[in-house]
Amino acid sequence: MLHAIDPRSLAPHFSGPRGGSLHHVDLEFEPDTGILWQRLKRGSTPYFSHDQLNEIRYVQQAVSGGLSLPIECYSSELVRYVVFASNIPGIFSLGGDLRLFRELIEKRDRAGLQFYAQKAADAVYNHATNTRNITSFSLVQGTAMGGGFEAALAGNVLVAERGNRMGFPEVLFGLFPGMGAYTLLRRKVDAVAAEKIILDAENYPVEDLHKMGIVDVLADPGEGERVIYSYISRQKNRPGASAFRSALNKVRVIDRDELYTLADEWVATAMDLSPTHLRRIDKLIAGQQKFVPPGLSRVR
């Protein structure tokens, strides 16, 4: 099982931010509103590299554990809301690091693939749950595919700007979204709808996902931040609504072991992919790499 892996055996992939600074995540804290904005940096990879996941989880663990972060005016005790978003133009996230997956599969490095899956599952779990009474938002202002869609679904409140798309393409290359997609979708739609979204591999407009109840709030292009401020303002004036959200998160509990089990199955499936499916992954890798800034092509 994934949770049996010893992180120390893969220490080069499991460090915190180098030199105490963040290279892949922009942070901003507003003491007056209690909002911690966590955005993928413009110039970072458009997919979840090892380093990007390390920084995302570092921030999550700092917030839930009451630790300090390298930003002005920050106090973990004042955090009431965490917003996960992206400063990469047109992209929320393109999901997992497909080139890394391809390399690990070719090397038959199951432990390396499991370790990546564990970090991704943990990031999803931490965004969806926390040890404090904090509401998490996902703000989608670009394309969210595969693991990017899972990351968006992990927010307690999913806000998406009109004109964007989200989907799970994994079944097209022999896999399935294994870092929490089904668990997270089942919090919003029934089992039949959740399976359809995963197995159809369709790239859904966010407007359609809003009609399904998967996107909680739609915003006009460029208005996502304002919509979040408005949402929070309404919640403050309606303490019952805030209490209901908190209660809902408690009854719709996400089981970390369930995420690990699904991710474990994902790893097993990946290790058995056929040459045909690997060639399909190669085509998608080329698509991902088009959005990688110069100098980051070897980032892991």
PDB file of C-alpha atoms in Angstrom:
ATOM      1  CA  MET A   1       0.000   0.000   0.000  1.00  0.00           C
ATOM      2  CA  LEU A   2       1.075   3.578  -0.593  1.00  0.00           C
ATOM      3  CA  HIS A   3       1.240   4.503   3.069  1.00  0.00           C
ATOM      4  CA  ALA A   4       3.849   1.789   3.619  1.00  0.00           C
ATOM      5  CA  ILE A   5       6.453   3.662   1.566  1.00  0.00           C
ATOM      6  CA  ASP A   6       9.231   5.236   3.624  1.00  0.00           C
ATOM      7  CA  PRO A   7       9.771   8.854   2.420  1.00  0.00           C
ATOM      8  CA  ARG A   8      13.381   8.704   3.605  1.00  0.00           C
ATOM      9  CA  SER A   9      14.146   6.186   0.873  1.00  0.00           C
ATOM     10  CA  LEU A  10      13.257   8.813  -1.709  1.00  0.00           C
ATOM     11  CA  ALA A  11      14.549  11.876   0.126  1.00  0.00           C
ATOM     12  CA  PRO A  12      15.686  13.810  -2.984  1.00  0.00           C
ATOM     13  CA  HIS A  13      12.013  14.142  -3.976  1.00  0.00           C
ATOM     14  CA  PHE A  14      10.704  14.893  -0.496  1.00  0.00           C
ATOM     15  CA  SER A  15      12.362  18.057   0.715  1.00  0.00           C
ATOM     16  CA  GLY A  16      10.737  21.330   1.698  1.00  0.00           C
ATOM     17  CA  PRO A  17      11.353  24.569  -0.194  1.00  0.00           C
ATOM     18  CA  ARG A  18      15.033  25.131  -0.859  1.00  0.00           C
ATOM     19  CA  GLY A  19      16.560  27.845   1.300  1.00  0.00           C
ATOM     20  CA  GLY A  20      13.208  28.483   2.951  1.00  0.00           C
ATOM     21  CA  SER A  21      11.860  30.201  -0.178  1.00  0.00           C
ATOM     22  CA  LEU A  22       9.102  29.089  -2.541  1.00  0.00           C
ATOM     23  CA  HIS A  23       9.938  28.716  -6.231  1.00  0.00           C
ATOM     24  CA  HIS A  24       6.656  27.334  -7.577  1.00  0.00           C
ATOM     25  CA  VAL A  25       3.956  28.911  -5.391  1.00  0.00           C
ATOM     26  CA  ASP A  26       3.004  32.559  -4.844  1.00  0.00           C
ATOM     27  CA  LEU A  27       1.575  33.326  -1.402  1.00  0.00           C
ATOM     28  CA  GLU A  28      -0.377  36.330  -0.191  1.00  0.00           C
ATOM     29  CA  PHE A  29      -2.103  36.714   3.158  1.00  0.00           C
ATOM     30  CA  GLU A  30      -4.792  39.223   4.049  1.00  0.00           C
ATOM     31  CA  PRO A  31      -5.089  39.584   7.841  1.00  0.00           C
ATOM     32  CA  ASP A  32      -8.314  41.585   7.563  1.00  0.00           C
ATOM     33  CA  THR A  33     -10.197  38.917   5.624  1.00  0.00           C
ATOM     34  CA  GLY A  34      -8.269  35.872   6.859  1.00  0.00           C
ATOM     35  CA  ILE A  35      -7.659  34.755   3.263  1.00  0.00           C
ATOM     36  CA  LEU A  36      -4.452  32.945   2.321  1.00  0.00           C
ATOM     37  CA  TRP A  37      -4.040  33.045  -1.455  1.00  0.00           C
ATOM     38  CA  GLN A  38      -1.930  30.177  -2.781  1.00  0.00           C
ATOM     39  CA  ARG A  39      -1.266  30.416  -6.523  1.00  0.00           C
ATOM     40  CA  LEU A  40       0.980  28.408  -8.797  1.00  0.00           C
ATOM     41  CA  LYS A  41       3.656  30.782 -10.019  1.00  0.00           C
ATOM     42  CA  ARG A  42       3.659  32.124 -13.513  1.00  0.00           C
ATOM     43  CA  GLY A  43       6.729  30.405 -14.957  1.00  0.00           C
ATOM     44  CA  SER A  44       6.235  27.205 -12.977  1.00  0.00           C
ATOM     45  CA  THR A  45       5.409  23.886 -14.622  1.00  0.00           C
ATOM     46  CA  PRO A  46       1.807  23.644 -15.903  1.00  0.00           C
ATOM     47  CA  TYR A  47       1.605  20.203 -14.268  1.00  0.00           C
ATOM     48  CA  PHE A  48       2.322  18.919 -10.765  1.00  0.00           C
ATOM     49  CA  SER A  49       6.073  18.277 -10.620  1.00  0.00           C
ATOM     50  CA  HIS A  50       7.656  16.803  -7.498  1.00  0.00           C
ATOM     51  CA  ASP A  51       8.953  20.242  -6.480  1.00  0.00           C
ATOM     52  CA  GLN A  52       5.563  21.846  -7.023  1.00  0.00           C
ATOM     53  CA  LEU A  53       3.833  19.192  -4.924  1.00  0.00           C
ATOM     54  CA  ASN A  54       6.448  19.631  -2.184  1.00  0.00           C
ATOM     55  CA  GLU A  55       5.679  23.341  -1.938  1.00  0.00           C
ATOM     56  CA  ILE A  56       1.912  22.861  -2.070  1.00  0.00           C
ATOM     57  CA  ARG A  57       2.081  20.344   0.755  1.00  0.00           C
ATOM     58  CA  TYR A  58       4.533  22.509   2.725  1.00  0.00           C
ATOM     59  CA  VAL A  59       1.987  25.341   2.723  1.00  0.00           C
ATOM     60  CA  GLN A  60      -0.868  22.993   3.624  1.00  0.00           C
ATOM     61  CA  GLN A  61       1.054  21.488   6.520  1.00  0.00           C
ATOM     62  CA  ALA A  62       2.143  24.914   7.767  1.00  0.00           C
ATOM     63  CA  VAL A  63      -1.453  26.152   7.827  1.00  0.00           C
ATOM     64  CA  SER A  64      -2.910  23.072   9.515  1.00  0.00           C
ATOM     65  CA  GLY A  65      -0.004  22.781  11.958  1.00  0.00           C
ATOM     66  CA  GLY A  66       0.179  26.435  12.926  1.00  0.00           C
ATOM     67  CA  LEU A  67       3.677  26.935  11.477  1.00  0.00           C
ATOM     68  CA  SER A  68       5.090  30.114   9.955  1.00  0.00           C
ATOM     69  CA  LEU A  69       5.235  30.903   6.247  1.00  0.00           C
ATOM     70  CA  PRO A  70       7.656  33.250   4.428  1.00  0.00           C
ATOM     71  CA  ILE A  71       5.112  36.013   3.730  1.00  0.00           C
ATOM     72  CA  GLU A  72       4.324  39.393   5.285  1.00  0.00           C
ATOM     73  CA  CYS A  73       1.646  39.795   7.955  1.00  0.00           C
ATOM     74  CA  TYR A  74       1.101  36.030   8.161  1.00  0.00           C
ATOM     75  CA  SER A  75      -0.271  34.389  11.265  1.00  0.00           C
ATOM     76  CA  SER A  76      -1.663  30.872  11.073  1.00  0.00           C
ATOM     77  CA  GLU A  77      -4.157  31.734  13.812  1.00  0.00           C
ATOM     78  CA  LEU A  78      -5.752  34.359  11.566  1.00  0.00           C
ATOM     79  CA  VAL A  79      -6.263  32.053   8.568  1.00  0.00           C
ATOM     80  CA  ARG A  80      -9.948  31.432   7.936  1.00  0.00           C
ATOM     81  CA  TYR A  81      -9.898  30.715   4.193  1.00  0.00           C
ATOM     82  CA  VAL A  82      -7.352  29.185   1.807  1.00  0.00           C
ATOM     83  CA  VAL A  83      -7.701  29.781  -1.936  1.00  0.00           C
ATOM     84  CA  PHE A  84      -5.796  27.543  -4.362  1.00  0.00           C
ATOM     85  CA  ALA A  85      -5.425  29.076  -7.814  1.00  0.00           C
ATOM     86  CA  SER A  86      -2.886  29.594 -10.595  1.00  0.00           C
ATOM     87  CA  ASN A  87      -0.998  32.521 -12.085  1.00  0.00           C
ATOM     88  CA  ILE A  88      -0.104  30.459 -15.168  1.00  0.00           C
ATOM     89  CA  PRO A  89      -1.976  32.158 -18.048  1.00  0.00           C
ATOM     90  CA  GLY A  90      -4.873  30.056 -19.281  1.00  0.00           C
ATOM     91  CA  ILE A  91      -3.983  27.061 -17.111  1.00  0.00           C
ATOM     92  CA  PHE A  92      -5.161  25.983 -13.669  1.00  0.00           C
ATOM     93  CA  SER A  93      -3.207  22.724 -13.971  1.00  0.00           C
ATOM     94  CA  LEU A  94      -2.705  20.103 -16.664  1.00  0.00           C
ATOM     95  CA  GLY A  95      -2.487  17.409 -13.997  1.00  0.00           C
ATOM     96  CA  GLY A  96       0.265  14.889 -13.371  1.00  0.00           C
ATOM     97  CA  ASP A  97       3.824  14.952 -14.685  1.00  0.00           C
ATOM     98  CA  LEU A  98       3.287  12.616 -17.642  1.00  0.00           C
ATOM     99  CA  ARG A  99       6.918  12.624 -18.694  1.00  0.00           C
ATOM    100  CA  LEU A 100       7.930  11.499 -15.210  1.00  0.00           C
ATOM    101  CA  PHE A 101       5.255   8.792 -15.295  1.00  0.00           C
ATOM    102  CA  ARG A 102       6.608   7.580 -18.641  1.00  0.00           C
ATOM    103  CA  GLU A 103      10.182   7.436 -17.361  1.00  0.00           C
ATOM    104  CA  LEU A 104       9.255   5.606 -14.158  1.00  0.00           C
ATOM    105  CA  ILE A 105       7.157   3.060 -16.049  1.00  0.00           C
ATOM    106  CA  GLU A 106       9.982   2.407 -18.498  1.00  0.00           C
ATOM    107  CA  LYS A 107      12.449   1.961 -15.621  1.00  0.00           C
ATOM    108  CA  ARG A 108       9.964  -0.327 -13.826  1.00  0.00           C
ATOM    109  CA  ASP A 109      10.309   1.993 -10.833  1.00  0.00           C
ATOM    110  CA  ARG A 110       7.099   1.150  -9.009  1.00  0.00           C
ATOM    111  CA  ALA A 111       8.303   2.726  -5.746  1.00  0.00           C
ATOM    112  CA  GLY A 112       9.001   6.038  -7.464  1.00  0.00           C
ATOM    113  CA  LEU A 113       5.563   6.059  -9.079  1.00  0.00           C
ATOM    114  CA  GLN A 114       3.920   5.138  -5.774  1.00  0.00           C
ATOM    115  CA  PHE A 115       5.727   7.916  -3.988  1.00  0.00           C
ATOM    116  CA  TYR A 116       4.542  10.510  -6.495  1.00  0.00           C
ATOM    117  CA  ALA A 117       0.988   9.132  -6.172  1.00  0.00           C
ATOM    118  CA  GLN A 118       1.179   9.380  -2.383  1.00  0.00           C
ATOM    119  CA  LYS A 119       2.247  13.020  -2.480  1.00  0.00           C
ATOM    120  CA  ALA A 120      -0.522  13.881  -4.941  1.00  0.00           C
ATOM    121  CA  ALA A 121      -3.156  12.036  -2.886  1.00  0.00           C
ATOM    122  CA  ASP A 122      -1.963  13.781   0.264  1.00  0.00           C
ATOM    123  CA  ALA A 123      -2.198  17.189  -1.423  1.00  0.00           C
ATOM    124  CA  VAL A 124      -5.788  16.453  -2.479  1.00  0.00           C
ATOM    125  CA  TYR A 125      -6.673  15.204   0.995  1.00  0.00           C
ATOM    126  CA  ASN A 126      -5.138  18.220   2.751  1.00  0.00           C
ATOM    127  CA  HIS A 127      -6.985  20.692   0.511  1.00  0.00           C
ATOM    128  CA  ALA A 128     -10.281  18.908   1.085  1.00  0.00           C
ATOM    129  CA  THR A 129      -9.850  18.540   4.864  1.00  0.00           C
ATOM    130  CA  ASN A 130      -7.968  20.296   7.632  1.00  0.00           C
ATOM    131  CA  THR A 131      -7.535  20.088  11.373  1.00  0.00           C
ATOM    132  CA  ARG A 132      -8.909  23.599  11.857  1.00  0.00           C
ATOM    133  CA  ASN A 133     -12.149  25.329  10.909  1.00  0.00           C
ATOM    134  CA  ILE A 134     -10.826  26.655   7.588  1.00  0.00           C
ATOM    135  CA  THR A 135     -12.814  26.820   4.343  1.00  0.00           C
ATOM    136  CA  SER A 136     -10.807  25.926   1.248  1.00  0.00           C
ATOM    137  CA  PHE A 137     -11.566  27.361  -2.176  1.00  0.00           C
ATOM    138  CA  SER A 138     -10.421  26.260  -5.615  1.00  0.00           C
ATOM    139  CA  LEU A 139     -10.401  29.117  -8.107  1.00  0.00           C
ATOM    140  CA  VAL A 140     -10.275  27.891 -11.708  1.00  0.00           C
ATOM    141  CA  GLN A 141      -9.255  30.576 -14.181  1.00  0.00           C
ATOM    142  CA  GLY A 142      -7.917  28.282 -16.897  1.00  0.00           C
ATOM    143  CA  THR A 143      -7.886  24.704 -18.122  1.00  0.00           C
ATOM    144  CA  ALA A 144      -7.966  21.986 -15.434  1.00  0.00           C
ATOM    145  CA  MET A 145      -7.229  18.497 -16.708  1.00  0.00           C
ATOM    146  CA  GLY A 146      -6.691  15.152 -14.969  1.00  0.00           C
ATOM    147  CA  GLY A 147      -5.014  15.798 -11.634  1.00  0.00           C
ATOM    148  CA  GLY A 148      -5.769  19.486 -12.129  1.00  0.00           C
ATOM    149  CA  PHE A 149      -9.492  18.685 -12.132  1.00  0.00           C
ATOM    150  CA  GLU A 150      -8.977  16.578  -8.986  1.00  0.00           C
ATOM    151  CA  ALA A 151      -7.192  19.481  -7.303  1.00  0.00           C
ATOM    152  CA  ALA A 152     -10.099  21.782  -8.199  1.00  0.00           C
ATOM    153  CA  LEU A 153     -12.644  19.299  -6.842  1.00  0.00           C
ATOM    154  CA  ALA A 154     -10.767  19.102  -3.531  1.00  0.00           C
ATOM    155  CA  GLY A 155     -11.766  22.619  -2.523  1.00  0.00           C
ATOM    156  CA  ASN A 156     -14.725  22.943  -0.161  1.00  0.00           C
ATOM    157  CA  VAL A 157     -15.986  25.580  -2.621  1.00  0.00           C
ATOM    158  CA  LEU A 158     -15.160  25.366  -6.342  1.00  0.00           C
ATOM    159  CA  VAL A 159     -15.307  28.715  -8.132  1.00  0.00           C
ATOM    160  CA  ALA A 160     -14.728  28.708 -11.900  1.00  0.00           C
ATOM    161  CA  GLU A 161     -14.640  31.518 -14.428  1.00  0.00           C
ATOM    162  CA  ARG A 162     -16.817  31.083 -17.488  1.00  0.00           C
ATOM    163  CA  GLY A 163     -15.180  29.919 -20.720  1.00  0.00           C
ATOM    164  CA  ASN A 164     -12.867  27.358 -19.118  1.00  0.00           C
ATOM    165  CA  ARG A 165     -12.941  23.571 -19.299  1.00  0.00           C
ATOM    166  CA  MET A 166     -12.205  20.656 -16.998  1.00  0.00           C
ATOM    167  CA  GLY A 167     -11.995  16.940 -17.675  1.00  0.00           C
ATOM    168  CA  PHE A 168     -10.379  13.575 -17.089  1.00  0.00           C
ATOM    169  CA  PRO A 169      -8.597  12.279 -20.217  1.00  0.00           C
ATOM    170  CA  GLU A 170      -6.859   9.369 -18.449  1.00  0.00           C
ATOM    171  CA  VAL A 171      -8.937   6.505 -19.866  1.00  0.00           C
ATOM    172  CA  LEU A 172      -7.786   7.518 -23.354  1.00  0.00           C
ATOM    173  CA  PHE A 173      -4.279   6.303 -22.510  1.00  0.00           C
ATOM    174  CA  GLY A 174      -5.179   3.275 -20.415  1.00  0.00           C
ATOM    175  CA  LEU A 175      -5.351   4.870 -16.957  1.00  0.00           C
ATOM    176  CA  PHE A 176      -7.986   6.465 -14.738  1.00  0.00           C
ATOM    177  CA  PRO A 177      -7.843   9.547 -12.477  1.00  0.00           C
ATOM    178  CA  GLY A 178      -6.459   7.864  -9.380  1.00  0.00           C
ATOM    179  CA  MET A 179      -5.772  10.634  -6.865  1.00  0.00           C
ATOM    180  CA  GLY A 180      -9.302  11.175  -5.581  1.00  0.00           C
ATOM    181  CA  ALA A 181     -11.547  11.927  -8.559  1.00  0.00           C
ATOM    182  CA  TYR A 182     -14.267   9.404  -7.757  1.00  0.00           C
ATOM    183  CA  THR A 183     -14.231  10.144  -4.019  1.00  0.00           C
ATOM    184  CA  LEU A 184     -14.476  13.889  -4.621  1.00  0.00           C
ATOM    185  CA  LEU A 185     -17.128  13.677  -7.329  1.00  0.00           C
ATOM    186  CA  ARG A 186     -19.279  11.474  -5.097  1.00  0.00           C
ATOM    187  CA  ARG A 187     -19.518  14.365  -2.648  1.00  0.00           C
ATOM    188  CA  LYS A 188     -21.463  16.294  -5.296  1.00  0.00           C
ATOM    189  CA  VAL A 189     -23.124  13.842  -7.699  1.00  0.00           C
ATOM    190  CA  ASP A 190     -24.382  10.270  -7.600  1.00  0.00           C
ATOM    191  CA  ALA A 191     -22.243   7.244  -8.445  1.00  0.00           C
ATOM    192  CA  VAL A 192     -23.601   6.920 -11.997  1.00  0.00           C
ATOM    193  CA  ALA A 193     -22.771  10.545 -12.851  1.00  0.00           C
ATOM    194  CA  ALA A 194     -19.330  10.281 -11.248  1.00  0.00           C
ATOM    195  CA  GLU A 195     -18.465   7.190 -13.272  1.00  0.00           C
ATOM    196  CA  LYS A 196     -19.742   8.791 -16.481  1.00  0.00           C
ATOM    197  CA  ILE A 197     -17.568  11.873 -16.023  1.00  0.00           C
ATOM    198  CA  ILE A 198     -14.494   9.699 -15.420  1.00  0.00           C
ATOM    199  CA  LEU A 199     -15.108   7.131 -18.167  1.00  0.00           C
ATOM    200  CA  ASP A 200     -16.331   9.485 -20.912  1.00  0.00           C
ATOM    201  CA  ALA A 201     -13.009  11.389 -20.908  1.00  0.00           C
ATOM    202  CA  GLU A 202     -14.954  14.458 -22.010  1.00  0.00           C
ATOM    203  CA  ASN A 203     -13.580  17.977 -21.700  1.00  0.00           C
ATOM    204  CA  TYR A 204     -16.499  19.711 -19.968  1.00  0.00           C
ATOM    205  CA  PRO A 205     -17.264  23.440 -20.089  1.00  0.00           C
ATOM    206  CA  VAL A 206     -17.416  24.753 -16.530  1.00  0.00           C
ATOM    207  CA  GLU A 207     -20.911  26.030 -17.275  1.00  0.00           C
ATOM    208  CA  ASP A 208     -22.086  22.432 -17.766  1.00  0.00           C
ATOM    209  CA  LEU A 209     -20.310  21.327 -14.588  1.00  0.00           C
ATOM    210  CA  HIS A 210     -22.113  24.105 -12.725  1.00  0.00           C
ATOM    211  CA  LYS A 211     -25.464  22.785 -13.930  1.00  0.00           C
ATOM    212  CA  MET A 212     -24.465  19.338 -12.632  1.00  0.00           C
ATOM    213  CA  GLY A 213     -23.668  20.825  -9.225  1.00  0.00           C
ATOM    214  CA  ILE A 214     -19.920  20.136  -9.480  1.00  0.00           C
ATOM    215  CA  VAL A 215     -18.854  23.769  -9.848  1.00  0.00           C
ATOM    216  CA  ASP A 216     -20.329  25.651  -6.899  1.00  0.00           C
ATOM    217  CA  VAL A 217     -20.056  29.214  -8.188  1.00  0.00           C
ATOM    218  CA  LEU A 218     -19.605  30.620 -11.695  1.00  0.00           C
ATOM    219  CA  ALA A 219     -17.794  33.904 -12.274  1.00  0.00           C
ATOM    220  CA  ASP A 220     -17.315  36.046 -15.339  1.00  0.00           C
ATOM    221  CA  PRO A 221     -13.767  36.095 -16.765  1.00  0.00           C
ATOM    222  CA  GLY A 222     -11.461  38.070 -14.475  1.00  0.00           C
ATOM    223  CA  GLU A 223     -14.073  38.207 -11.711  1.00  0.00           C
ATOM    224  CA  GLY A 224     -13.113  35.094  -9.753  1.00  0.00           C
ATOM    225  CA  GLU A 225     -11.397  36.912  -6.885  1.00  0.00           C
ATOM    226  CA  ARG A 226     -14.278  39.366  -6.510  1.00  0.00           C
ATOM    227  CA  VAL A 227     -16.758  36.487  -6.416  1.00  0.00           C
ATOM    228  CA  ILE A 228     -14.786  34.827  -3.609  1.00  0.00           C
ATOM    229  CA  TYR A 229     -14.769  38.060  -1.587  1.00  0.00           C
ATOM    230  CA  SER A 230     -18.519  38.335  -2.129  1.00  0.00           C
ATOM    231  CA  TYR A 231     -19.074  34.708  -1.123  1.00  0.00           C
ATOM    232  CA  ILE A 232     -17.078  35.168   2.084  1.00  0.00           C
ATOM    233  CA  SER A 233     -18.895  38.406   2.889  1.00  0.00           C
ATOM    234  CA  ARG A 234     -22.267  36.679   2.575  1.00  0.00           C
ATOM    235  CA  GLN A 235     -21.074  33.815   4.781  1.00  0.00           C
ATOM    236  CA  LYS A 236     -20.016  36.249   7.498  1.00  0.00           C
ATOM    237  CA  ASN A 237     -23.487  37.745   7.492  1.00  0.00           C
ATOM    238  CA  ARG A 238     -25.041  34.281   7.627  1.00  0.00           C
ATOM    239  CA  PRO A 239     -23.386  32.346  10.454  1.00  0.00           C
ATOM    240  CA  GLY A 240     -25.837  29.489   9.934  1.00  0.00           C
ATOM    241  CA  ALA A 241     -24.574  29.013   6.383  1.00  0.00           C
ATOM    242  CA  SER A 242     -20.988  28.913   7.584  1.00  0.00           C
ATOM    243  CA  ALA A 243     -21.884  26.407  10.308  1.00  0.00           C
ATOM    244  CA  PHE A 244     -23.709  24.262   7.747  1.00  0.00           C
ATOM    245  CA  ARG A 245     -20.627  24.225   5.497  1.00  0.00           C
ATOM    246  CA  SER A 246     -18.511  23.120   8.443  1.00  0.00           C
ATOM    247  CA  ALA A 247     -21.011  20.397   9.378  1.00  0.00           C
ATOM    248  CA  LEU A 248     -21.241  19.238   5.769  1.00  0.00           C
ATOM    249  CA  ASN A 249     -17.483  18.788   5.582  1.00  0.00           C
ATOM    250  CA  LYS A 250     -17.638  16.647   8.708  1.00  0.00           C
ATOM    251  CA  VAL A 251     -20.368  14.325   7.454  1.00  0.00           C
ATOM    252  CA  ARG A 252     -18.866  14.067   3.956  1.00  0.00           C
ATOM    253  CA  VAL A 253     -15.614  12.794   5.405  1.00  0.00           C
ATOM    254  CA  ILE A 254     -12.862  11.835   2.989  1.00  0.00           C
ATOM    255  CA  ASP A 255     -11.012   8.685   3.970  1.00  0.00           C
ATOM    256  CA  ARG A 256      -7.282   9.049   3.318  1.00  0.00           C
ATOM    257  CA  ASP A 257      -6.916   5.257   3.076  1.00  0.00           C
ATOM    258  CA  GLU A 258      -9.559   5.231   0.338  1.00  0.00           C
ATOM    259  CA  LEU A 259      -7.479   7.719  -1.637  1.00  0.00           C
ATOM    260  CA  TYR A 260      -4.393   5.583  -1.085  1.00  0.00           C
ATOM    261  CA  THR A 261      -6.220   2.442  -2.233  1.00  0.00           C
ATOM    262  CA  LEU A 262      -7.377   4.095  -5.452  1.00  0.00           C
ATOM    263  CA  ALA A 263      -3.910   5.523  -6.054  1.00  0.00           C
ATOM    264  CA  ASP A 264      -2.405   2.085  -5.455  1.00  0.00           C
ATOM    265  CA  GLU A 265      -4.648   0.653  -8.160  1.00  0.00           C
ATOM    266  CA  TRP A 266      -3.617   3.526 -10.429  1.00  0.00           C
ATOM    267  CA  VAL A 267       0.060   2.619  -9.931  1.00  0.00           C
ATOM    268  CA  ALA A 268      -0.596  -1.050 -10.684  1.00  0.00           C
ATOM    269  CA  THR A 269      -2.468  -0.114 -13.860  1.00  0.00           C
ATOM    270  CA  ALA A 270       0.269   2.283 -14.964  1.00  0.00           C
ATOM    271  CA  MET A 271       2.946  -0.381 -14.581  1.00  0.00           C
ATOM    272  CA  ASP A 272       1.015  -2.673 -16.933  1.00  0.00           C
ATOM    273  CA  LEU A 273       0.330  -0.167 -19.726  1.00  0.00           C
ATOM    274  CA  SER A 274       0.757  -1.501 -23.242  1.00  0.00           C
ATOM    275  CA  PRO A 275       3.182  -0.001 -25.804  1.00  0.00           C
ATOM    276  CA  THR A 276       0.148   1.457 -27.600  1.00  0.00           C
ATOM    277  CA  HIS A 277      -0.959   3.321 -24.494  1.00  0.00           C
ATOM    278  CA  LEU A 278       2.584   4.525 -23.817  1.00  0.00           C
ATOM    279  CA  ARG A 279       2.722   5.994 -27.319  1.00  0.00           C
ATOM    280  CA  ARG A 280      -0.506   7.860 -26.568  1.00  0.00           C
ATOM    281  CA  ILE A 281       1.091   9.230 -23.398  1.00  0.00           C
ATOM    282  CA  ASP A 282       4.062  10.386 -25.518  1.00  0.00           C
ATOM    283  CA  LYS A 283       1.703  12.531 -27.606  1.00  0.00           C
ATOM    284  CA  LEU A 284       0.208  14.094 -24.490  1.00  0.00           C
ATOM    285  CA  ILE A 285       3.688  14.723 -23.070  1.00  0.00           C
ATOM    286  CA  ALA A 286       4.475  16.783 -26.151  1.00  0.00           C
ATOM    287  CA  GLY A 287       1.330  18.802 -25.490  1.00  0.00           C
ATOM    288  CA  GLN A 288       2.262  19.401 -21.839  1.00  0.00           C
ATOM    289  CA  GLN A 289       5.814  20.409 -22.685  1.00  0.00           C
ATOM    290  CA  LYS A 290       4.611  23.174 -25.029  1.00  0.00           C
ATOM    291  CA  PHE A 291       3.591  25.118 -21.912  1.00  0.00           C
ATOM    292  CA  VAL A 292       6.802  24.558 -19.939  1.00  0.00           C
ATOM    293  CA  PRO A 293       8.846  27.785 -19.634  1.00  0.00           C
ATOM    294  CA  PRO A 294      12.463  27.720 -20.884  1.00  0.00           C
ATOM    295  CA  GLY A 295      14.831  26.428 -18.206  1.00  0.00           C
ATOM    296  CA  LEU A 296      12.225  24.264 -16.493  1.00  0.00           C
ATOM    297  CA  SER A 297      12.174  21.373 -18.940  1.00  0.00           C
ATOM    298  CA  ARG A 298      13.991  19.072 -16.525  1.00  0.00           C
ATOM    299  CA  VAL A 299      12.117  20.085 -13.379  1.00  0.00           C
ATOM    300  CA  ARG A 300      10.884  17.210 -11.264  1.00  0.00           C
TER     301      ARG A 300
END
